[in-house]
PDB file of C-alpha atoms in Angstrom:
ATOM      1  CA  MET A   1     -86.089 -15.073-191.491  1.00 74.00           C
ATOM      2  CA  LEU A   2     -87.687 -16.515-188.364  1.00 81.00           C
ATOM      3  CA  TYR A   3     -84.777 -18.936-188.042  1.00 79.00           C
ATOM      4  CA  VAL A   4     -82.307 -16.058-188.321  1.00 84.00           C
ATOM      5  CA  ILE A   5     -84.215 -14.047-185.693  1.00 88.00           C
ATOM      6  CA  GLN A   6     -84.428 -16.971-183.268  1.00 88.00           C
ATOM      7  CA  HIS A   7     -80.745 -17.822-183.602  1.00 87.00           C
ATOM      8  CA  GLY A   8     -79.211 -14.388-184.124  1.00 89.00           C
ATOM      9  CA  TYR A   9     -77.416 -14.911-187.425  1.00 85.00           C
ATOM     10  CA  ASN A  10     -76.216 -12.386-190.022  1.00 85.00           C
ATOM     11  CA  GLY A  11     -75.991  -9.507-187.571  1.00 90.00           C
ATOM     12  CA  VAL A  12     -79.603  -9.938-186.449  1.00 92.00           C
ATOM     13  CA  ARG A  13     -80.161  -9.783-182.686  1.00 94.00           C
ATOM     14  CA  ARG A  14     -81.372 -13.105-181.291  1.00 95.00           C
ATOM     15  CA  VAL A  15     -84.971 -13.113-180.023  1.00 94.00           C
ATOM     16  CA  ASP A  16     -86.371 -15.880-177.860  1.00 95.00           C
ATOM     17  CA  PRO A  17     -89.229 -17.709-179.663  1.00 95.00           C
ATOM     18  CA  GLU A  18     -91.434 -17.025-176.648  1.00 96.00           C
ATOM     19  CA  LYS A  19     -91.372 -13.338-177.640  1.00 96.00           C
ATOM     20  CA  ILE A  20     -92.346 -13.928-181.291  1.00 95.00           C
ATOM     21  CA  VAL A  21     -96.042 -13.933-182.159  1.00 96.00           C
ATOM     22  CA  TYR A  22     -97.572 -14.979-185.469  1.00 94.00           C
ATOM     23  CA  CYS A  23    -100.544 -12.878-186.507  1.00 95.00           C
ATOM     24  CA  VAL A  24    -103.167 -14.955-188.312  1.00 96.00           C
ATOM     25  CA  ILE A  25    -105.117 -13.382-191.148  1.00 95.00           C
ATOM     26  CA  ARG A  26    -107.525 -14.592-193.826  1.00 94.00           C
ATOM     27  CA  LEU A  27    -106.458 -14.047-197.396  1.00 92.00           C
ATOM     28  CA  ASP A  28    -110.111 -13.527-198.340  1.00 91.00           C
ATOM     29  CA  ASP A  29    -110.101 -10.423-196.146  1.00 93.00           C
ATOM     30  CA  LEU A  30    -107.241  -9.007-198.182  1.00 91.00           C
ATOM     31  CA  VAL A  31    -108.829  -9.968-201.497  1.00 89.00           C
ATOM     32  CA  ASN A  32    -112.208  -8.460-200.625  1.00 91.00           C
ATOM     33  CA  ASN A  33    -110.952  -5.228-199.069  1.00 91.00           C
ATOM     34  CA  ASP A  34    -108.661  -2.347-199.845  1.00 84.00           C
ATOM     35  CA  VAL A  35    -105.468  -3.842-198.413  1.00 91.00           C
ATOM     36  CA  ASP A  36    -102.451  -3.068-200.582  1.00 93.00           C
ATOM     37  CA  CYS A  37    -100.226  -6.140-200.756  1.00 94.00           C
ATOM     38  CA  VAL A  38     -98.109  -8.390-202.941  1.00 96.00           C
ATOM     39  CA  PHE A  39     -96.856 -11.936-202.501  1.00 96.00           C
ATOM     40  CA  THR A  40     -93.952 -13.977-203.775  1.00 97.00           C
ATOM     41  CA  ASP A  41     -93.578 -17.593-204.785  1.00 96.00           C
ATOM     42  CA  GLY A  42     -90.273 -17.774-202.895  1.00 95.00           C
ATOM     43  CA  HIS A  43     -87.872 -15.667-200.866  1.00 93.00           C
ATOM     44  CA  ALA A  44     -88.427 -12.065-201.961  1.00 93.00           C
ATOM     45  CA  LEU A  45     -84.709 -11.337-202.422  1.00 93.00           C
ATOM     46  CA  SER A  46     -84.139 -14.249-204.787  1.00 95.00           C
ATOM     47  CA  LEU A  47     -83.933 -13.461-208.491  1.00 96.00           C
ATOM     48  CA  LEU A  48     -85.769 -16.737-209.090  1.00 96.00           C
ATOM     49  CA  SER A  49     -88.848 -15.566-207.197  1.00 97.00           C
ATOM     50  CA  ASP A  50     -91.769 -13.880-208.903  1.00 97.00           C
ATOM     51  CA  PHE A  51     -93.849 -11.115-207.328  1.00 97.00           C
ATOM     52  CA  HIS A  52     -97.623 -11.364-207.663  1.00 97.00           C
ATOM     53  CA  LYS A  53    -100.193  -8.623-207.261  1.00 95.00           C
ATOM     54  CA  LYS A  54    -103.138  -8.648-204.881  1.00 94.00           C
ATOM     55  CA  ALA A  55    -105.439  -9.521-207.796  1.00 93.00           C
ATOM     56  CA  GLU A  56    -103.702 -12.917-207.955  1.00 94.00           C
ATOM     57  CA  LEU A  57    -104.364 -13.821-204.300  1.00 92.00           C
ATOM     58  CA  GLY A  58    -107.472 -15.718-205.355  1.00 89.00           C
ATOM     59  CA  ASN A  59    -105.181 -18.101-207.249  1.00 93.00           C
ATOM     60  CA  ILE A  60    -102.483 -18.367-204.601  1.00 94.00           C
ATOM     61  CA  ASP A  61    -102.974 -22.114-204.183  1.00 92.00           C
ATOM     62  CA  THR A  62    -101.899 -22.628-207.815  1.00 95.00           C
ATOM     63  CA  ILE A  63     -98.900 -20.276-207.477  1.00 96.00           C
ATOM     64  CA  ILE A  64     -97.503 -21.267-204.071  1.00 95.00           C
ATOM     65  CA  LYS A  65     -96.577 -24.852-203.283  1.00 88.00           C
ATOM     66  CA  PHE A  66     -97.986 -25.065-199.766  1.00 89.00           C
ATOM     67  CA  ASP A  67     -96.478 -28.516-199.236  1.00 89.00           C
ATOM     68  CA  ASP A  68     -93.109 -26.769-199.551  1.00 89.00           C
ATOM     69  CA  VAL A  69     -94.058 -23.922-197.211  1.00 88.00           C
ATOM     70  CA  TYR A  70     -95.213 -26.318-194.490  1.00 86.00           C
ATOM     71  CA  SER A  71     -92.450 -28.883-195.034  1.00 84.00           C
ATOM     72  CA  SER A  72     -90.254 -29.638-192.028  1.00 82.00           C
ATOM     73  CA  GLN A  73     -87.336 -29.987-194.459  1.00 82.00           C
ATOM     74  CA  TRP A  74     -85.297 -27.038-195.713  1.00 82.00           C
ATOM     75  CA  ASP A  75     -82.851 -28.670-198.061  1.00 81.00           C
ATOM     76  CA  LEU A  76     -83.187 -31.865-200.068  1.00 83.00           C
ATOM     77  CA  ALA A  77     -80.459 -33.370-202.237  1.00 82.00           C
ATOM     78  CA  ASP A  78     -82.894 -33.776-205.134  1.00 87.00           C
ATOM     79  CA  ASP A  79     -84.533 -30.329-204.670  1.00 87.00           C
ATOM     80  CA  ARG A  80     -82.066 -27.487-204.142  1.00 89.00           C
ATOM     81  CA  ASP A  81     -84.840 -24.894-204.665  1.00 91.00           C
ATOM     82  CA  LEU A  82     -86.965 -26.012-201.709  1.00 92.00           C
ATOM     83  CA  LYS A  83     -85.550 -23.448-199.269  1.00 91.00           C
ATOM     84  CA  ARG A  84     -86.380 -20.530-201.593  1.00 92.00           C
ATOM     85  CA  ARG A  85     -89.955 -21.751-202.210  1.00 94.00           C
ATOM     86  CA  LYS A  86     -90.474 -22.454-198.503  1.00 92.00           C
ATOM     87  CA  GLU A  87     -89.784 -18.772-197.833  1.00 91.00           C
ATOM     88  CA  ALA A  88     -92.679 -17.447-199.946  1.00 94.00           C
ATOM     89  CA  GLU A  89     -93.847 -14.135-198.531  1.00 93.00           C
ATOM     90  CA  LEU A  90     -96.937 -11.973-198.216  1.00 94.00           C
ATOM     91  CA  LEU A  91     -95.959  -8.314-197.998  1.00 93.00           C
ATOM     92  CA  VAL A  92     -98.521  -5.762-196.817  1.00 93.00           C
ATOM     93  CA  LYS A  93     -97.907  -2.097-197.512  1.00 93.00           C
ATOM     94  CA  ASN A  94     -97.815   0.038-194.361  1.00 92.00           C
ATOM     95  CA  ASP A  95     -99.684  -1.372-191.363  1.00 91.00           C
ATOM     96  CA  LEU A  96    -102.368  -4.037-191.480  1.00 91.00           C
ATOM     97  CA  PRO A  97    -105.438  -2.727-189.650  1.00 90.00           C
ATOM     98  CA  ALA A  98    -106.262  -4.746-186.516  1.00 91.00           C
ATOM     99  CA  GLN A  99    -109.698  -5.623-187.903  1.00 93.00           C
ATOM    100  CA  TYR A 100    -107.977  -8.194-190.147  1.00 95.00           C
ATOM    101  CA  LEU A 101    -106.323 -10.105-187.297  1.00 95.00           C
ATOM    102  CA  ARG A 102    -108.132 -13.413-186.836  1.00 97.00           C
ATOM    103  CA  GLY A 103    -105.868 -14.959-184.238  1.00 97.00           C
ATOM    104  CA  TYR A 104    -102.377 -15.448-182.889  1.00 98.00           C
ATOM    105  CA  VAL A 105     -99.926 -18.342-182.756  1.00 98.00           C
ATOM    106  CA  VAL A 106     -97.425 -18.460-179.907  1.00 98.00           C
ATOM    107  CA  TYR A 107     -94.559 -20.680-178.865  1.00 97.00           C
ATOM    108  CA  ASN A 108     -95.725 -21.774-175.408  1.00 98.00           C
ATOM    109  CA  GLU A 109     -98.214 -21.284-172.575  1.00 98.00           C
ATOM    110  CA  LYS A 110     -96.162 -18.482-171.037  1.00 98.00           C
ATOM    111  CA  ALA A 111     -96.425 -16.490-174.287  1.00 98.00           C
ATOM    112  CA  LYS A 112    -100.148 -17.267-174.431  1.00 98.00           C
ATOM    113  CA  HIS A 113    -100.700 -15.920-170.923  1.00 98.00           C
ATOM    114  CA  ARG A 114     -98.685 -12.811-171.740  1.00 97.00           C
ATOM    115  CA  LEU A 115    -101.073 -12.060-174.635  1.00 97.00           C
ATOM    116  CA  MET A 116    -104.070 -12.757-172.430  1.00 98.00           C
ATOM    117  CA  GLU A 117    -102.715 -10.266-169.887  1.00 98.00           C
ATOM    118  CA  MET A 118    -102.689  -7.711-172.724  1.00 97.00           C
ATOM    119  CA  GLY A 119    -106.395  -8.308-173.299  1.00 97.00           C
ATOM    120  CA  VAL A 120    -106.334 -10.859-176.115  1.00 96.00           C
ATOM    121  CA  ALA A 121    -109.127 -13.433-175.777  1.00 97.00           C
ATOM    122  CA  GLU A 122    -107.882 -16.941-175.047  1.00 98.00           C
ATOM    123  CA  SER A 123    -109.992 -18.277-177.935  1.00 98.00           C
ATOM    124  CA  MET A 124    -107.839 -16.260-180.366  1.00 97.00           C
ATOM    125  CA  ILE A 125    -104.522 -17.779-179.243  1.00 98.00           C
ATOM    126  CA  VAL A 126    -103.094 -21.121-180.330  1.00 98.00           C
ATOM    127  CA  VAL A 127     -99.897 -22.633-178.902  1.00 98.00           C
ATOM    128  CA  ARG A 128     -97.831 -24.269-181.674  1.00 96.00           C
ATOM    129  CA  PRO A 129     -94.154 -24.778-180.769  1.00 95.00           C
ATOM    130  CA  ASP A 130     -93.725 -26.720-184.025  1.00 90.00           C
ATOM    131  CA  TYR A 131     -94.202 -23.438-185.948  1.00 87.00           C
ATOM    132  CA  TYR A 132     -90.876 -22.256-184.521  1.00 87.00           C
ATOM    133  CA  PHE A 133     -87.322 -23.341-185.320  1.00 77.00           C
TER     134      PHE A 133
END
């Protein structure tokens, strides 16, 4: 979805990566608290993907292939399912309370300074252009 947002495909309005912020959370916080969520082992709209309940978050590393999620590749001739698995999702019901935010990832220094101007501590912001497409 991030690719679609950054490039404006499928009727989605294009958004500059500088204006997109990743919110970093800890899965342990979700497991140990009353945060209603589910996760998938691939793109949530795919019939091949399975939905998993919050109770399974403790086993997420055996359900999700994190090498796929973090792969720089999207499509391999010998693995046509990579794209679906790469798009595994964590879906939180309603809003995630701010107390669970552990940090932010931004595209560049300009985006970092914009967050700092909003009162976010510099120590909570990491610049990672490679997280964007």
